[in-house]
C-alpha positions as semicolon CSV with decimal commas, in nm:
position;residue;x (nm);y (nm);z (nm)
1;X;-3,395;5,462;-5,732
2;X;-3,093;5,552;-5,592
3;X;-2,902;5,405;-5,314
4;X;-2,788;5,656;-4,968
5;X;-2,430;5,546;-4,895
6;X;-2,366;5,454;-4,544
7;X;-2,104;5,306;-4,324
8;X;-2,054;4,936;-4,471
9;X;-2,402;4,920;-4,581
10;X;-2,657;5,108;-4,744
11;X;-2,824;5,352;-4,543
12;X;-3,133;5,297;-4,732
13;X;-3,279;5,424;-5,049
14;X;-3,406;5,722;-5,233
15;X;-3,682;5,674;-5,532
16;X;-3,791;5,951;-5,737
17;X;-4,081;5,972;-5,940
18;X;-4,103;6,175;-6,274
19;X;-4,397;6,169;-6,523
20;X;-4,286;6,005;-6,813
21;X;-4,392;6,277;-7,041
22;X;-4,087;6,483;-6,901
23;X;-3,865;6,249;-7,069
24;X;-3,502;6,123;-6,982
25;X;-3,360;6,266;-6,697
26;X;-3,101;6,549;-6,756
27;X;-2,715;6,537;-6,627
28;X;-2,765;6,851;-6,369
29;X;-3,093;6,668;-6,211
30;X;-2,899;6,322;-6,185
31;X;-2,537;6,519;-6,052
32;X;-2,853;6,698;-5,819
33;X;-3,008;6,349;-5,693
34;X;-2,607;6,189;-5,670
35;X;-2,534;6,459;-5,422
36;X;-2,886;6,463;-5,214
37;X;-2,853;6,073;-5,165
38;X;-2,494;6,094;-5,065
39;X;-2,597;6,371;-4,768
40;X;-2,872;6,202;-4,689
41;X;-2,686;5,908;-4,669
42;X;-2,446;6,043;-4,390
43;X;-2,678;6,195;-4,230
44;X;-2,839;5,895;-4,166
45;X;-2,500;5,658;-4,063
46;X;-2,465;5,925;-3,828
47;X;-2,774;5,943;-3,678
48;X;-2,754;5,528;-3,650
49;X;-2,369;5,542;-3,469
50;X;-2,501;5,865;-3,237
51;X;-2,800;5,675;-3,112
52;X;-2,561;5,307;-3,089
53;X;-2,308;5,530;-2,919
54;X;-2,606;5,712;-2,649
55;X;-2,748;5,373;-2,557
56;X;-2,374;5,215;-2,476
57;X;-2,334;5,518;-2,291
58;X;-2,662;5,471;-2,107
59;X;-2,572;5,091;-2,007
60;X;-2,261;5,208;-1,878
61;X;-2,389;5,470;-1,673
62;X;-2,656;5,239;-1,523
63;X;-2,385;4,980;-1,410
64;X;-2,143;5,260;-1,293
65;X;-2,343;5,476;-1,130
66;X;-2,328;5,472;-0,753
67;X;-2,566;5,270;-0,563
68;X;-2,835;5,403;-0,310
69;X;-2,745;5,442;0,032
70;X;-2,835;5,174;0,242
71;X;-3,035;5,289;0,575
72;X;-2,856;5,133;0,846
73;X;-2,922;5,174;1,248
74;X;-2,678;5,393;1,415
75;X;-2,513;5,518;1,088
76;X;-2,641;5,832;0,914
77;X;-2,505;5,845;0,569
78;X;-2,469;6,121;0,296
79;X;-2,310;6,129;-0,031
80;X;-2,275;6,374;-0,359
81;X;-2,092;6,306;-0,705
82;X;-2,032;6,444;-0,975
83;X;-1,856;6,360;-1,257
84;X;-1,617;6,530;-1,524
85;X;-1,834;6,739;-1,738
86;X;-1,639;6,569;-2,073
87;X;-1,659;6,204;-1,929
88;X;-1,992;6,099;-2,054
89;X;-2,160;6,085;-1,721
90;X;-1,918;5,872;-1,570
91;X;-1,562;5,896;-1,479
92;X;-1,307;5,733;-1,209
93;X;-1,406;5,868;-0,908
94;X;-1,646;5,629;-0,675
95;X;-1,814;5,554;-0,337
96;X;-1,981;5,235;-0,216
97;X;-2,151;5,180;0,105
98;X;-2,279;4,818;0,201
99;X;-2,425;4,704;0,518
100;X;-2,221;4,455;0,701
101;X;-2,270;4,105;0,675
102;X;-2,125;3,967;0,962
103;X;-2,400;4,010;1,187
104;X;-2,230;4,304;1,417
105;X;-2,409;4,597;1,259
106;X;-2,304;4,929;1,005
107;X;-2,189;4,960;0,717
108;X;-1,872;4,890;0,484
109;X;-1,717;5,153;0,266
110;X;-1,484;5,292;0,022
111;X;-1,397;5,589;-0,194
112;X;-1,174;5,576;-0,466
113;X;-0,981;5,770;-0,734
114;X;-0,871;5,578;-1,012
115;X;-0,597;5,704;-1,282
116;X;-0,733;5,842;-1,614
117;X;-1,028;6,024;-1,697
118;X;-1,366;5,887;-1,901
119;X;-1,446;5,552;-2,054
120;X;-1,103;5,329;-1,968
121;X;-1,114;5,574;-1,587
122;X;-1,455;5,410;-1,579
123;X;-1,396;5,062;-1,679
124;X;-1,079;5,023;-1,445
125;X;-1,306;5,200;-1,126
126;X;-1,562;4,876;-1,232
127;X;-1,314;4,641;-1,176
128;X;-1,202;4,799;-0,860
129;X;-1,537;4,855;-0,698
130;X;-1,657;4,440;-0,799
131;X;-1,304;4,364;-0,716
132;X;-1,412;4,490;-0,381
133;X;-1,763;4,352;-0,351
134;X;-1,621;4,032;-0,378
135;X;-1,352;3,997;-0,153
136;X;-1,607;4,137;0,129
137;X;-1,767;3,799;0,080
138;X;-1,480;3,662;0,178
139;X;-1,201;3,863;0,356
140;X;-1,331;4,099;0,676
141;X;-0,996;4,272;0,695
142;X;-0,910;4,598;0,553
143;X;-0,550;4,615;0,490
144;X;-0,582;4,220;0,328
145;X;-0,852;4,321;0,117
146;X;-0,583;4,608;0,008
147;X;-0,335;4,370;-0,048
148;X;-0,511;4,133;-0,269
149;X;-0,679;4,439;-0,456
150;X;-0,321;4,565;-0,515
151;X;-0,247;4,228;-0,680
152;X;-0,493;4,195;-0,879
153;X;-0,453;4,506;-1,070
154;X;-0,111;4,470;-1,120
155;X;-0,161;4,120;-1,262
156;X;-0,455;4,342;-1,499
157;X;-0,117;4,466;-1,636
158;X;-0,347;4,790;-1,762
159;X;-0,043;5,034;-1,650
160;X;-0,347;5,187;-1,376
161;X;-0,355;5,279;-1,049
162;X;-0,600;5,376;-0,823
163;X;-0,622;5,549;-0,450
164;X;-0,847;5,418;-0,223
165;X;-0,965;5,455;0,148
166;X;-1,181;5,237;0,283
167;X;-1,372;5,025;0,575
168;X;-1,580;4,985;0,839
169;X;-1,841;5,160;1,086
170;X;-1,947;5,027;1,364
171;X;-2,259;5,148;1,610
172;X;-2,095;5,132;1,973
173;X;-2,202;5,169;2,314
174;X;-2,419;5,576;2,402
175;X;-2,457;5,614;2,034
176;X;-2,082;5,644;1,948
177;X;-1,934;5,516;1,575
178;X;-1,644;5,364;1,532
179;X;-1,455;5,394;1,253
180;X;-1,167;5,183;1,133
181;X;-0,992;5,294;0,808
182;X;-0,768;5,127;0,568
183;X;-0,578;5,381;0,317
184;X;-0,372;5,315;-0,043
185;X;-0,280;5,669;-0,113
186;X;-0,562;5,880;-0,097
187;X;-0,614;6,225;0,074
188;X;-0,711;6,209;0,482
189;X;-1,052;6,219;0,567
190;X;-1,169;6,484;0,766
191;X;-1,356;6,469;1,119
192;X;-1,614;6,687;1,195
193;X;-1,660;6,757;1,576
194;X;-1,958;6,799;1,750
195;X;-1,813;7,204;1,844
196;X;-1,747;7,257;1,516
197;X;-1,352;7,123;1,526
198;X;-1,224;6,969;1,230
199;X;-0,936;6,717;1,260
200;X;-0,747;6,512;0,971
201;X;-0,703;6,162;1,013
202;X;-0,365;6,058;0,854
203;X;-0,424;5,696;0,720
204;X;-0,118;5,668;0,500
205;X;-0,068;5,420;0,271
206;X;0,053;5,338;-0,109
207;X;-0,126;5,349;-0,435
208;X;-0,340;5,097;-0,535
209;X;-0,179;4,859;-0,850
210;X;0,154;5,069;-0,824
211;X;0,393;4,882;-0,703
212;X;0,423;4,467;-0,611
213;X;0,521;4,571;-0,220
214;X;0,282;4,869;-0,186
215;X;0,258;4,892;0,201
216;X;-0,041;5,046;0,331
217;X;-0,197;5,225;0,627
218;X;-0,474;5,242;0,884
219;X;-0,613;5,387;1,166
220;X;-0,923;5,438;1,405
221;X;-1,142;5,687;1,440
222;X;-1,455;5,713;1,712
223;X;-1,723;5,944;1,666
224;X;-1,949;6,093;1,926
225;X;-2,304;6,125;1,828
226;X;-2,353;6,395;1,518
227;X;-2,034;6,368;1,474
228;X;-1,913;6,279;1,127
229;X;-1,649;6,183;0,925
230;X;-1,578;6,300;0,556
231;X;-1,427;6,104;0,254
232;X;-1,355;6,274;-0,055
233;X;-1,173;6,237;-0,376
234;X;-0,862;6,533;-0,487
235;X;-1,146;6,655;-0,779
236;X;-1,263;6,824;-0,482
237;X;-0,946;7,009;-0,318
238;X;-0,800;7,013;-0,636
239;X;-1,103;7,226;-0,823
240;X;-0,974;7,560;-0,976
241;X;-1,137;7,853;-0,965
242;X;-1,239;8,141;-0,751
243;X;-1,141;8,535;-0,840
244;X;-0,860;8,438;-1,072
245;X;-1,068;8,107;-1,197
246;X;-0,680;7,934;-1,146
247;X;-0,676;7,873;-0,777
248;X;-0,742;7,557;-0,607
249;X;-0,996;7,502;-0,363
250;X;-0,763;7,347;-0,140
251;X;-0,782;7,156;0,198
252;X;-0,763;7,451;0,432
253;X;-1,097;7,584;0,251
254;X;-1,234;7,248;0,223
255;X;-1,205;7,226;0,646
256;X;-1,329;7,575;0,694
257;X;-1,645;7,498;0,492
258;X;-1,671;7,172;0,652
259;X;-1,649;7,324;1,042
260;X;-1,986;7,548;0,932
261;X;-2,158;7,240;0,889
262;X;-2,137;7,183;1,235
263;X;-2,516;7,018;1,377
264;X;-2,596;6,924;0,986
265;X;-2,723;6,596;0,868
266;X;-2,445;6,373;0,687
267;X;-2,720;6,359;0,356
268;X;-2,697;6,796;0,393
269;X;-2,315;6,796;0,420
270;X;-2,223;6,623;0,151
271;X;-2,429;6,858;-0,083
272;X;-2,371;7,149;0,090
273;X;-1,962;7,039;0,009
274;X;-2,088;6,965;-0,323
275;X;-2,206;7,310;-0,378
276;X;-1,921;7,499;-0,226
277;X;-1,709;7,322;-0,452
278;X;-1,919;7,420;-0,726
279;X;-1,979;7,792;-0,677
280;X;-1,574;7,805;-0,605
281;X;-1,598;7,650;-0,974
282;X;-1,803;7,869;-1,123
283;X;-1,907;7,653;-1,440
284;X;-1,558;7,552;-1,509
285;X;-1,467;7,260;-1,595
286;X;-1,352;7,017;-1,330
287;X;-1,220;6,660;-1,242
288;X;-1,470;6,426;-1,094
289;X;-1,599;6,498;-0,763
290;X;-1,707;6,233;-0,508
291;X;-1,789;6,285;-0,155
292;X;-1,917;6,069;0,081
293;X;-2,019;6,146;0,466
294;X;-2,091;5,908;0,775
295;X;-2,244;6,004;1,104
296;X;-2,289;5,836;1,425
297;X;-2,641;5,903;1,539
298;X;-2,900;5,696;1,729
299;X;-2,956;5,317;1,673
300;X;-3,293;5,371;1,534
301;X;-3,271;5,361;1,159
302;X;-3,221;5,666;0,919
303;X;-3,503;5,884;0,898
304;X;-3,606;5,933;0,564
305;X;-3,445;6,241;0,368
306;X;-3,105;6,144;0,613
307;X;-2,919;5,982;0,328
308;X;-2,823;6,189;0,047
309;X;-2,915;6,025;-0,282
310;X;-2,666;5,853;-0,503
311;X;-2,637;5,938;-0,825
312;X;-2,710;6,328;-0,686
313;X;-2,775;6,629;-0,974
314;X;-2,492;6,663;-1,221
């Protein structure tokens, strides 16, 4: 019987059997045995911390992974993400959309990009996106839910930042959208015309967590129906590839792709961005991508198939 080494505890044992006619064991058969039980052994510890390390992995993912879009009347929705092909299946970049609570129809949202890649990206775009949950309970407007977020993650004292735009849609009079944003840094969202015209909407605004005084920006938007209005995260502009495999996608090409959507579904946008950005890539590897898409359209709820799913192909 001979014991297989693991990590701070036996990995369990190995017994032999010989006939006891064959006598004592010899030194090469016992050096033999020594050397099978302490592979084995490994083996084994490793097999034990992989599977530990999948299921942690899997918990995470399940907590982190964006929610399903809510079907609201008057707001189409679409959304795609996808994260950093070394980060596990979850990274830093998010989306949330949440139906509003205060009884005047559509939807709250945000999009995010938080400092850092993988687990501590992750853990740190948690925080942000309960951080937000919360104060929606509790605080309707967008630039004061920006200030106390801001606080909040500087009191984390984690050395993290994060870029954010977020807020609110609401269904208006002739099947119009209105659109009020609130902005810490991030890249302007993009508005998709009903003639194919594509117009960036400068919010403005400071990081998120950066600095005690961050001052930040909004601005209104009102969408016709079909039209639409596109968030995104800099994993997108900022993916490298094409001919040379070093150029970046950029915000020109990003538009241009975005005008030939013109008539689309949001759910159909935001993949068909999705998959621009990943032919462009070519199998590279990339920063995480999120995308997320909202469309004024009639006050009768989403039809099925309208929404694109959260949590889309990887």
């Amino acid at each position: 019987v001979t014991a297989l080494p693991g990590s701070g505890a036996p990995a369990g044992a190995l017994v032999l059997v010989r006939s006891a006619r064959a006598g004592g064991r010899p030194a090469a058969d016992a050096a033999l045995v020594s050397d099978f039980a302490f592979r084995a052994g490994m083996a084994l510890s490793t097999a034990v911390l992989y599977a530990e390390q999948a299921h942690t992995a899997a918990v995470l993912r399940s907590g982190l992974d964006p929610a399903p879009l809510p079907e609201v009347p008057g707001v189409r929705l679409g959304a795609a993400y996808r994260p950093a092909p070394d980060a596990l299946g979850f990274g830093g970049d998010f989306y949330q959309v949440e139906p509003a609570r205060d009884g005047c129809g559509g939807v709250k949202f945000a999009l995010g990009d938080v400092c850092g890649k993988g687990v501590e990206a992750a853990v740190l775009s948690g925080h942000v996106r309960q951080s937000l949950r919360t104060l929606a309970l509790v605080e309707s407007r967008p630039l004061r839910v920006l200030d106390v977020l801001n606080q909040s993650l500087l009191e984390a004292d984690s050395g993290r930042f994060a870029s954010l735009v977020m807020g609110a849609a609401r269904p208006g009079a002739q099947d119009t959208l209105d659109v009020v944003l609130a902005g810490g840094g991030h890249l302007p969202p993009l508005v998709l015309r009903r003639g194919g015209t594509v117009e960036a909407v400068d919010v403005g605004g400071m990081l998120v967590g950066a600095l005690p005084d961050a001052e930040f920006g909004q601005a209104g938007v009102r969408l016709a129906r079909d039209e639409l209005i596109l968030l995104y995260s800099d994993g997108v502009t900022e993916a490298r590839g094409g001919p040379t495999g070093a150029e970046e996608y950029g915000a020109e090409r990003l538009a241009h792709d975005l005008a030939g959507c013109a008539g689309m579904p949001a759910g159909a946008i935001a993949e068909r961005i999705a998959l621009r950005v990943a032919e462009w890539l070519a199998g590279r590897a990339h920063d995480d991508i999120a995308v997320l898409a909202l469309q004024a359209s009639s006050s009768s709820p989403s039809s099925p198939g309208s929404s694109g799913a959260a949590g889309a192909p990887r």
